[in-house]
PDB file of C-alpha atoms and ligand atoms in Angstrom:
ATOM      1  CA  MET A1058     -53.116  27.401 -21.234  1.00 96.00           C
ATOM      2  CA  GLU A1059     -50.569  29.502 -19.353  1.00 96.00           C
ATOM      3  CA  PRO A1060     -47.358  28.365 -17.629  1.00 96.00           C
ATOM      4  CA  GLU A1061     -49.074  29.132 -14.283  1.00 96.00           C
ATOM      5  CA  ASP A1062     -51.711  26.514 -15.135  1.00 96.00           C
ATOM      6  CA  LEU A1063     -49.059  23.797 -15.210  1.00 98.00           C
ATOM      7  CA  ASP A1064     -47.013  22.347 -12.366  1.00 98.00           C
ATOM      8  CA  ARG A1065     -43.447  23.658 -12.077  1.00 97.00           C
ATOM      9  CA  ASP A1066     -42.406  20.004 -12.042  1.00 97.00           C
ATOM     10  CA  PRO A1067     -43.132  18.552 -15.509  1.00 98.00           C
ATOM     11  CA  MET A1068     -43.131  14.982 -14.188  1.00 98.00           C
ATOM     12  CA  LEU A1069     -45.981  15.888 -11.818  1.00 98.00           C
ATOM     13  CA  GLN A1070     -47.751  17.634 -14.694  1.00 98.00           C
ATOM     14  CA  LEU A1071     -47.443  14.511 -16.841  1.00 98.00           C
ATOM     15  CA  GLY A1072     -49.034  12.561 -13.989  1.00 98.00           C
ATOM     16  CA  GLU A1073     -51.892  15.055 -13.753  1.00 98.00           C
ATOM     17  CA  TRP A1074     -52.721  14.837 -17.456  1.00 98.00           C
ATOM     18  CA  LEU A1075     -52.352  11.055 -17.482  1.00 98.00           C
ATOM     19  CA  GLU A1076     -54.724  10.645 -14.538  1.00 98.00           C
ATOM     20  CA  ALA A1077     -57.162  13.182 -16.023  1.00 98.00           C
ATOM     21  CA  ALA A1078     -57.233  11.116 -19.226  1.00 98.00           C
ATOM     22  CA  ARG A1079     -57.797   7.918 -17.267  1.00 98.00           C
ATOM     23  CA  ALA A1080     -60.577   9.501 -15.177  1.00 98.00           C
ATOM     24  CA  ALA A1081     -62.265  10.745 -18.365  1.00 98.00           C
ATOM     25  CA  GLY A1082     -62.318   7.217 -19.811  1.00 98.00           C
ATOM     26  CA  GLU A1083     -59.427   7.370 -22.273  1.00 98.00           C
ATOM     27  CA  PRO A1084     -58.702   3.785 -23.330  1.00 98.00           C
ATOM     28  CA  MET A1085     -55.107   2.822 -22.461  1.00 98.00           C
ATOM     29  CA  PRO A1086     -53.894   6.284 -21.385  1.00 98.00           C
ATOM     30  CA  GLU A1087     -50.438   4.888 -20.506  1.00 98.00           C
ATOM     31  CA  ALA A1088     -49.678   3.914 -24.120  1.00 98.00           C
ATOM     32  CA  MET A1089     -46.454   5.743 -24.945  1.00 99.00           C
ATOM     33  CA  CYS A1090     -44.641   5.791 -28.261  1.00 99.00           C
ATOM     34  CA  VAL A1091     -40.881   5.539 -27.713  1.00 99.00           C
ATOM     35  CA  ALA A1092     -38.405   6.458 -30.434  1.00 99.00           C
ATOM     36  CA  THR A1093     -34.827   5.227 -30.422  1.00 98.00           C
ATOM     37  CA  SER A1094     -32.104   5.320 -33.006  1.00 98.00           C
ATOM     38  CA  SER A1095     -29.378   2.933 -34.018  1.00 97.00           C
ATOM     39  CA  ARG A1096     -25.659   3.542 -33.996  1.00 95.00           C
ATOM     40  CA  ASP A1097     -25.826   4.733 -37.614  1.00 96.00           C
ATOM     41  CA  GLY A1098     -28.757   7.052 -36.956  1.00 96.00           C
ATOM     42  CA  GLU A1099     -31.650   4.929 -38.214  1.00 98.00           C
ATOM     43  CA  PRO A1100     -34.712   5.900 -36.139  1.00 98.00           C
ATOM     44  CA  SER A1101     -37.485   3.536 -35.055  1.00 98.00           C
ATOM     45  CA  ALA A1102     -40.546   3.950 -32.872  1.00 98.00           C
ATOM     46  CA  ARG A1103     -42.994   1.663 -31.111  1.00 98.00           C
ATOM     47  CA  TYR A1104     -45.604   1.820 -28.376  1.00 99.00           C
ATOM     48  CA  VAL A1105     -44.868   0.574 -24.883  1.00 99.00           C
ATOM     49  CA  LEU A1106     -46.802   0.904 -21.638  1.00 98.00           C
ATOM     50  CA  LEU A1107     -45.682   3.568 -19.190  1.00 98.00           C
ATOM     51  CA  ARG A1108     -45.359   1.578 -15.963  1.00 98.00           C
ATOM     52  CA  GLY A1109     -43.697   4.012 -13.568  1.00 97.00           C
ATOM     53  CA  ARG A1110     -43.114   7.699 -12.974  1.00 97.00           C
ATOM     54  CA  ASP A1111     -40.459   9.033 -10.582  1.00 97.00           C
ATOM     55  CA  GLN A1112     -37.369  10.962 -11.686  1.00 96.00           C
ATOM     56  CA  GLY A1113     -38.047   9.363 -15.060  1.00 98.00           C
ATOM     57  CA  VAL A1114     -40.622   7.334 -16.960  1.00 98.00           C
ATOM     58  CA  VAL A1115     -40.297   3.567 -16.806  1.00 98.00           C
ATOM     59  CA  PHE A1116     -41.278   0.837 -19.255  1.00 98.00           C
ATOM     60  CA  PHE A1117     -40.490  -2.878 -19.398  1.00 98.00           C
ATOM     61  CA  THR A1118     -39.303  -4.916 -22.318  1.00 98.00           C
ATOM     62  CA  ASP A1119     -36.892  -7.568 -23.585  1.00 98.00           C
ATOM     63  CA  TYR A1120     -33.228  -6.555 -23.317  1.00 98.00           C
ATOM     64  CA  GLY A1121     -32.596  -8.564 -26.488  1.00 98.00           C
ATOM     65  CA  SER A1122     -35.141  -6.618 -28.551  1.00 98.00           C
ATOM     66  CA  ALA A1123     -34.404  -4.219 -31.386  1.00 98.00           C
ATOM     67  CA  LYS A1124     -35.112  -1.204 -29.170  1.00 98.00           C
ATOM     68  CA  ALA A1125     -32.711  -2.571 -26.540  1.00 98.00           C
ATOM     69  CA  LYS A1126     -29.946  -2.901 -29.129  1.00 98.00           C
ATOM     70  CA  ASP A1127     -30.544   0.719 -30.133  1.00 98.00           C
ATOM     71  CA  LEU A1128     -30.398   1.793 -26.490  1.00 98.00           C
ATOM     72  CA  GLU A1129     -27.146  -0.089 -25.914  1.00 98.00           C
ATOM     73  CA  ASP A1130     -25.554   1.834 -28.779  1.00 98.00           C
ATOM     74  CA  ASN A1131     -27.285   5.145 -28.169  1.00 98.00           C
ATOM     75  CA  PRO A1132     -28.859   5.426 -24.695  1.00 98.00           C
ATOM     76  CA  ARG A1133     -31.204   8.268 -25.589  1.00 98.00           C
ATOM     77  CA  ALA A1134     -34.894   8.227 -26.419  1.00 98.00           C
ATOM     78  CA  ALA A1135     -37.831  10.446 -27.206  1.00 98.00           C
ATOM     79  CA  ALA A1136     -41.369   9.525 -26.205  1.00 99.00           C
ATOM     80  CA  VAL A1137     -44.852  10.835 -26.836  1.00 99.00           C
ATOM     81  CA  LEU A1138     -48.254  10.240 -25.243  1.00 99.00           C
ATOM     82  CA  ARG A1139     -51.521  11.506 -26.678  1.00 98.00           C
ATOM     83  CA  TRP A1140     -55.048  11.587 -25.326  1.00 98.00           C
ATOM     84  CA  GLN A1141     -58.402  12.619 -26.744  1.00 98.00           C
ATOM     85  CA  LEU A1142     -60.000  12.882 -23.287  1.00 98.00           C
ATOM     86  CA  PRO A1143     -60.834  15.067 -21.373  1.00 98.00           C
ATOM     87  CA  VAL A1144     -59.404  17.378 -24.055  1.00 98.00           C
ATOM     88  CA  HIS A1145     -57.016  16.744 -26.912  1.00 98.00           C
ATOM     89  CA  ARG A1146     -53.504  16.717 -25.432  1.00 98.00           C
ATOM     90  CA  GLN A1147     -50.022  15.514 -26.233  1.00 98.00           C
ATOM     91  CA  VAL A1148     -46.923  15.242 -24.045  1.00 99.00           C
ATOM     92  CA  ARG A1149     -43.486  14.811 -25.551  1.00 99.00           C
ATOM     93  CA  LEU A1150     -40.299  14.128 -23.627  1.00 99.00           C
ATOM     94  CA  SER A1151     -36.731  13.198 -24.389  1.00 98.00           C
ATOM     95  CA  GLY A1152     -33.586  12.352 -22.508  1.00 98.00           C
ATOM     96  CA  THR A1153     -31.070   9.735 -21.582  1.00 98.00           C
ATOM     97  CA  VAL A1154     -32.048   6.140 -20.798  1.00 98.00           C
ATOM     98  CA  ALA A1155     -30.830   3.750 -18.105  1.00 98.00           C
ATOM     99  CA  LYS A1156     -31.870   0.213 -17.185  1.00 98.00           C
ATOM    100  CA  THR A1157     -33.946  -0.162 -14.046  1.00 98.00           C
ATOM    101  CA  THR A1158     -32.323  -2.120 -11.226  1.00 98.00           C
ATOM    102  CA  ALA A1159     -32.832  -5.891 -11.103  1.00 98.00           C
ATOM    103  CA  GLU A1160     -34.927  -5.349  -7.957  1.00 98.00           C
ATOM    104  CA  GLU A1161     -37.248  -2.948  -9.766  1.00 98.00           C
ATOM    105  CA  SER A1162     -37.622  -5.372 -12.672  1.00 98.00           C
ATOM    106  CA  ASP A1163     -38.302  -8.242 -10.234  1.00 98.00           C
ATOM    107  CA  ARG A1164     -40.922  -6.181  -8.459  1.00 98.00           C
ATOM    108  CA  TYR A1165     -42.774  -5.424 -11.683  1.00 98.00           C
ATOM    109  CA  TRP A1166     -42.351  -8.985 -12.978  1.00 98.00           C
ATOM    110  CA  SER A1167     -44.013 -10.286  -9.798  1.00 98.00           C
ATOM    111  CA  THR A1168     -47.159  -8.277 -10.608  1.00 97.00           C
ATOM    112  CA  ARG A1169     -47.543  -9.944 -14.023  1.00 97.00           C
ATOM    113  CA  PRO A1170     -49.995 -12.825 -14.432  1.00 96.00           C
ATOM    114  CA  ALA A1171     -48.358 -16.260 -14.817  1.00 97.00           C
ATOM    115  CA  ALA A1172     -49.514 -16.577 -18.440  1.00 96.00           C
ATOM    116  CA  SER A1173     -47.921 -13.211 -19.339  1.00 97.00           C
ATOM    117  CA  ARG A1174     -44.697 -14.351 -17.708  1.00 97.00           C
ATOM    118  CA  ARG A1175     -44.715 -17.559 -19.755  1.00 97.00           C
ATOM    119  CA  SER A1176     -45.293 -15.556 -22.927  1.00 97.00           C
ATOM    120  CA  ALA A1177     -42.338 -13.305 -22.120  1.00 98.00           C
ATOM    121  CA  VAL A1178     -40.088 -16.276 -21.414  1.00 98.00           C
ATOM    122  CA  ALA A1179     -41.113 -18.047 -24.640  1.00 97.00           C
ATOM    123  CA  SER A1180     -40.702 -14.943 -26.791  1.00 97.00           C
ATOM    124  CA  TYR A1181     -37.257 -13.653 -27.729  1.00 98.00           C
ATOM    125  CA  GLN A1182     -38.614 -10.291 -28.768  1.00 98.00           C
ATOM    126  CA  SER A1183     -37.791  -8.973 -32.249  1.00 97.00           C
ATOM    127  CA  THR A1184     -36.190 -12.227 -33.468  1.00 98.00           C
ATOM    128  CA  VAL A1185     -37.523 -13.961 -36.565  1.00 98.00           C
ATOM    129  CA  ILE A1186     -39.609 -17.081 -35.855  1.00 97.00           C
ATOM    130  CA  GLU A1187     -40.818 -19.786 -38.198  1.00 97.00           C
ATOM    131  CA  SER A1188     -44.493 -19.701 -37.280  1.00 98.00           C
ATOM    132  CA  ARG A1189     -47.104 -18.784 -34.704  1.00 98.00           C
ATOM    133  CA  HIS A1190     -47.332 -22.504 -33.996  1.00 98.00           C
ATOM    134  CA  ASP A1191     -43.675 -22.608 -32.860  1.00 97.00           C
ATOM    135  CA  LEU A1192     -44.294 -19.718 -30.491  1.00 97.00           C
ATOM    136  CA  GLU A1193     -47.360 -21.372 -28.997  1.00 97.00           C
ATOM    137  CA  ALA A1194     -45.454 -24.659 -28.659  1.00 97.00           C
ATOM    138  CA  ALA A1195     -42.709 -22.828 -26.738  1.00 96.00           C
ATOM    139  CA  VAL A1196     -45.326 -21.431 -24.361  1.00 97.00           C
ATOM    140  CA  ALA A1197     -47.031 -24.839 -24.001  1.00 96.00           C
ATOM    141  CA  ALA A1198     -43.664 -26.428 -23.150  1.00 96.00           C
ATOM    142  CA  LEU A1199     -43.573 -24.218 -20.063  1.00 96.00           C
ATOM    143  CA  ASP A1200     -46.664 -26.115 -18.925  1.00 90.00           C
ATOM    144  CA  ASP A1201     -48.021 -24.586 -15.727  1.00 87.00           C
ATOM    145  CA  ILE A1202     -44.700 -23.173 -14.578  1.00 93.00           C
ATOM    146  CA  VAL A1203     -44.752 -19.703 -13.041  1.00 95.00           C
ATOM    147  CA  PRO A1204     -41.352 -18.596 -14.343  1.00 96.00           C
ATOM    148  CA  ALA A1205     -38.880 -16.366 -12.560  1.00 97.00           C
ATOM    149  CA  ARG A1206     -37.821 -13.246 -14.449  1.00 98.00           C
ATOM    150  CA  PRO A1207     -35.273 -14.060 -17.117  1.00 98.00           C
ATOM    151  CA  GLU A1208     -32.256 -11.770 -17.029  1.00 98.00           C
ATOM    152  CA  ARG A1209     -33.044 -10.639 -20.544  1.00 98.00           C
ATOM    153  CA  TRP A1210     -36.331  -9.072 -19.426  1.00 98.00           C
ATOM    154  CA  GLY A1211     -36.451  -5.789 -17.496  1.00 98.00           C
ATOM    155  CA  GLY A1212     -37.100  -2.103 -17.426  1.00 98.00           C
ATOM    156  CA  TYR A1213     -35.730   1.107 -18.836  1.00 99.00           C
ATOM    157  CA  ARG A1214     -36.062   4.565 -17.362  1.00 98.00           C
ATOM    158  CA  ILE A1215     -36.052   7.606 -19.622  1.00 99.00           C
ATOM    159  CA  LEU A1216     -34.634  10.546 -17.644  1.00 98.00           C
ATOM    160  CA  PRO A1217     -36.128  13.542 -19.423  1.00 98.00           C
ATOM    161  CA  SER A1218     -34.213  16.729 -20.061  1.00 98.00           C
ATOM    162  CA  THR A1219     -37.085  18.180 -22.116  1.00 98.00           C
ATOM    163  CA  PHE A1220     -40.874  17.990 -21.997  1.00 98.00           C
ATOM    164  CA  GLU A1221     -43.505  19.600 -24.157  1.00 98.00           C
ATOM    165  CA  PHE A1222     -47.154  19.947 -23.123  1.00 98.00           C
ATOM    166  CA  TRP A1223     -49.470  20.482 -26.080  1.00 98.00           C
ATOM    167  CA  GLU A1224     -53.179  21.214 -25.875  1.00 98.00           C
ATOM    168  CA  GLU A1225     -55.536  21.701 -28.782  1.00 98.00           C
ATOM    169  CA  GLY A1226     -56.811  25.231 -29.336  1.00 97.00           C
ATOM    170  CA  ALA A1227     -59.572  26.663 -31.526  1.00 96.00           C
ATOM    171  CA  ASP A1228     -58.744  27.127 -35.217  1.00 97.00           C
ATOM    172  CA  ARG A1229     -55.531  25.114 -34.770  1.00 96.00           C
ATOM    173  CA  LEU A1230     -54.075  27.824 -32.515  1.00 97.00           C
ATOM    174  CA  HIS A1231     -52.776  25.229 -30.120  1.00 98.00           C
ATOM    175  CA  ASP A1232     -50.859  25.785 -26.881  1.00 98.00           C
ATOM    176  CA  ARG A1233     -47.338  24.420 -26.570  1.00 98.00           C
ATOM    177  CA  LEU A1234     -45.299  24.823 -23.426  1.00 98.00           C
ATOM    178  CA  ARG A1235     -41.794  23.410 -23.462  1.00 98.00           C
ATOM    179  CA  TYR A1236     -39.771  22.605 -20.348  1.00 98.00           C
ATOM    180  CA  ARG A1237     -35.987  22.378 -20.528  1.00 98.00           C
ATOM    181  CA  ARG A1238     -33.872  21.189 -17.629  1.00 98.00           C
ATOM    182  CA  GLU A1239     -31.387  23.839 -16.496  1.00 97.00           C
ATOM    183  CA  PRO A1240     -28.893  23.740 -13.616  1.00 96.00           C
ATOM    184  CA  ASP A1241     -31.277  25.583 -11.288  1.00 95.00           C
ATOM    185  CA  GLY A1242     -34.559  23.990 -12.357  1.00 95.00           C
ATOM    186  CA  TRP A1243     -36.859  23.908 -15.354  1.00 98.00           C
ATOM    187  CA  ARG A1244     -37.091  26.730 -17.888  1.00 98.00           C
ATOM    188  CA  VAL A1245     -40.503  27.028 -19.559  1.00 98.00           C
ATOM    189  CA  ASP A1246     -40.986  28.541 -23.033  1.00 98.00           C
ATOM    190  CA  ARG A1247     -44.076  28.923 -25.152  1.00 98.00           C
ATOM    191  CA  LEU A1248     -43.642  27.599 -28.673  1.00 98.00           C
ATOM    192  CA  SER A1249     -45.578  28.649 -31.722  1.00 98.00           C
ATOM    193  CA  PRO A1250     -48.039  25.952 -32.748  1.00 98.00           C
TER     194      PRO A1250
HETATM  195  C1  FMN B2054     -50.337  -0.225 -26.845  1.00 85.13           C
HETATM  196  C2  FMN B2054     -49.112  -1.103 -26.931  1.00 85.13           C
HETATM  197  C3  FMN B2054     -48.365  -1.307 -25.786  1.00 85.13           C
HETATM  198  C4  FMN B2054     -47.199  -2.081 -25.836  1.00 85.13           C
HETATM  199  N1  FMN B2054     -46.463  -2.221 -24.699  1.00 85.13           N
HETATM  200  C5  FMN B2054     -45.263  -2.843 -24.753  1.00 85.13           C
HETATM  201  C6  FMN B2054     -44.406  -2.863 -23.611  1.00 85.13           C
HETATM  202  O1  FMN B2054     -44.724  -2.318 -22.530  1.00 85.13           O
HETATM  203  N2  FMN B2054     -43.216  -3.487 -23.728  1.00 85.13           N
HETATM  204  C7  FMN B2054     -42.799  -4.077 -24.895  1.00 85.13           C
HETATM  205  O2  FMN B2054     -41.704  -4.623 -24.932  1.00 85.13           O
HETATM  206  N3  FMN B2054     -43.583  -4.056 -25.996  1.00 85.13           N
HETATM  207  C8  FMN B2054     -44.796  -3.457 -25.961  1.00 85.13           C
HETATM  208  N4  FMN B2054     -45.598  -3.405 -27.078  1.00 85.13           N
HETATM  209  C9  FMN B2054     -45.084  -3.993 -28.338  1.00 85.13           C
HETATM  210  C10 FMN B2054     -44.118  -3.006 -28.994  1.00 85.13           C
HETATM  211  O3  FMN B2054     -44.837  -1.983 -29.657  1.00 85.13           O
HETATM  212  C11 FMN B2054     -43.137  -3.666 -29.976  1.00 85.13           C
HETATM  213  O4  FMN B2054     -43.845  -4.461 -30.924  1.00 85.13           O
HETATM  214  C12 FMN B2054     -42.114  -4.549 -29.261  1.00 85.13           C
HETATM  215  O5  FMN B2054     -41.675  -3.980 -28.052  1.00 85.13           O
HETATM  216  C13 FMN B2054     -40.895  -4.807 -30.155  1.00 85.13           C
HETATM  217  O6  FMN B2054     -40.306  -3.575 -30.494  1.00 85.13           O
HETATM  218  P1  FMN B2054     -38.799  -3.485 -31.061  1.00 85.13           P
HETATM  219  O7  FMN B2054     -38.646  -4.594 -32.080  1.00 85.13           O
HETATM  220  O8  FMN B2054     -38.698  -2.136 -31.660  1.00 85.13           O
HETATM  221  O9  FMN B2054     -37.876  -3.682 -29.907  1.00 85.13           O
HETATM  222  C14 FMN B2054     -46.789  -2.676 -27.059  1.00 85.13           C
HETATM  223  C15 FMN B2054     -47.566  -2.474 -28.204  1.00 85.13           C
HETATM  224  C16 FMN B2054     -48.714  -1.706 -28.140  1.00 85.13           C
HETATM  225  C17 FMN B2054     -49.526  -1.484 -29.385  1.00 85.13           C
END
């Protein structure tokens, strides 16, 4: 893999690899592990679904969740995606994080099935609950309502300042090409595997 093989725009390159993985039959290619850290530097990571790509990568969640508290205190994140198909690849990125607009969150919320919306409304993500039964009762209490988006549910956009495209090579001599945002564009460096 040479820099010329990749798009000059790393966001477009991420899209190419993501769609190649999907076309090759990778299950859940948009699964993305997002790492945040708390005010006192405690890291944590979890998978989310990559739901949008523009100047950043977008995911949706509960603004009351543990990750959201981290992002309030320290609005920076790192993320990684990994696919086995069509070849073994990994993309890492990191940057600052901003909430999506209410309109963007509404637009995505409107694509969610009613049952998923009820689950999101009934679940105050990352809080301790007594039992699974309580959670199901909270969903059942919503009956057949198709709820509007609660304010505490919405999106985040990671605005990457770095990317790294990794592809498996023979004998563990992998390719790693790192992009760093500079004032006049992206600088690409090859890193030792
Ligand atoms: C493949 C996969 C995709 C997930 N997608 C999301 C998602 O898009 N949004 C979300 O809030 N949680 C998602 N989750 C659940 C999170 O991993 C996590 O349990 C939840 O967001 C709470 O994380 P937190 O306590 O660190 O905030 C997903 C889990 C898996 C395994």
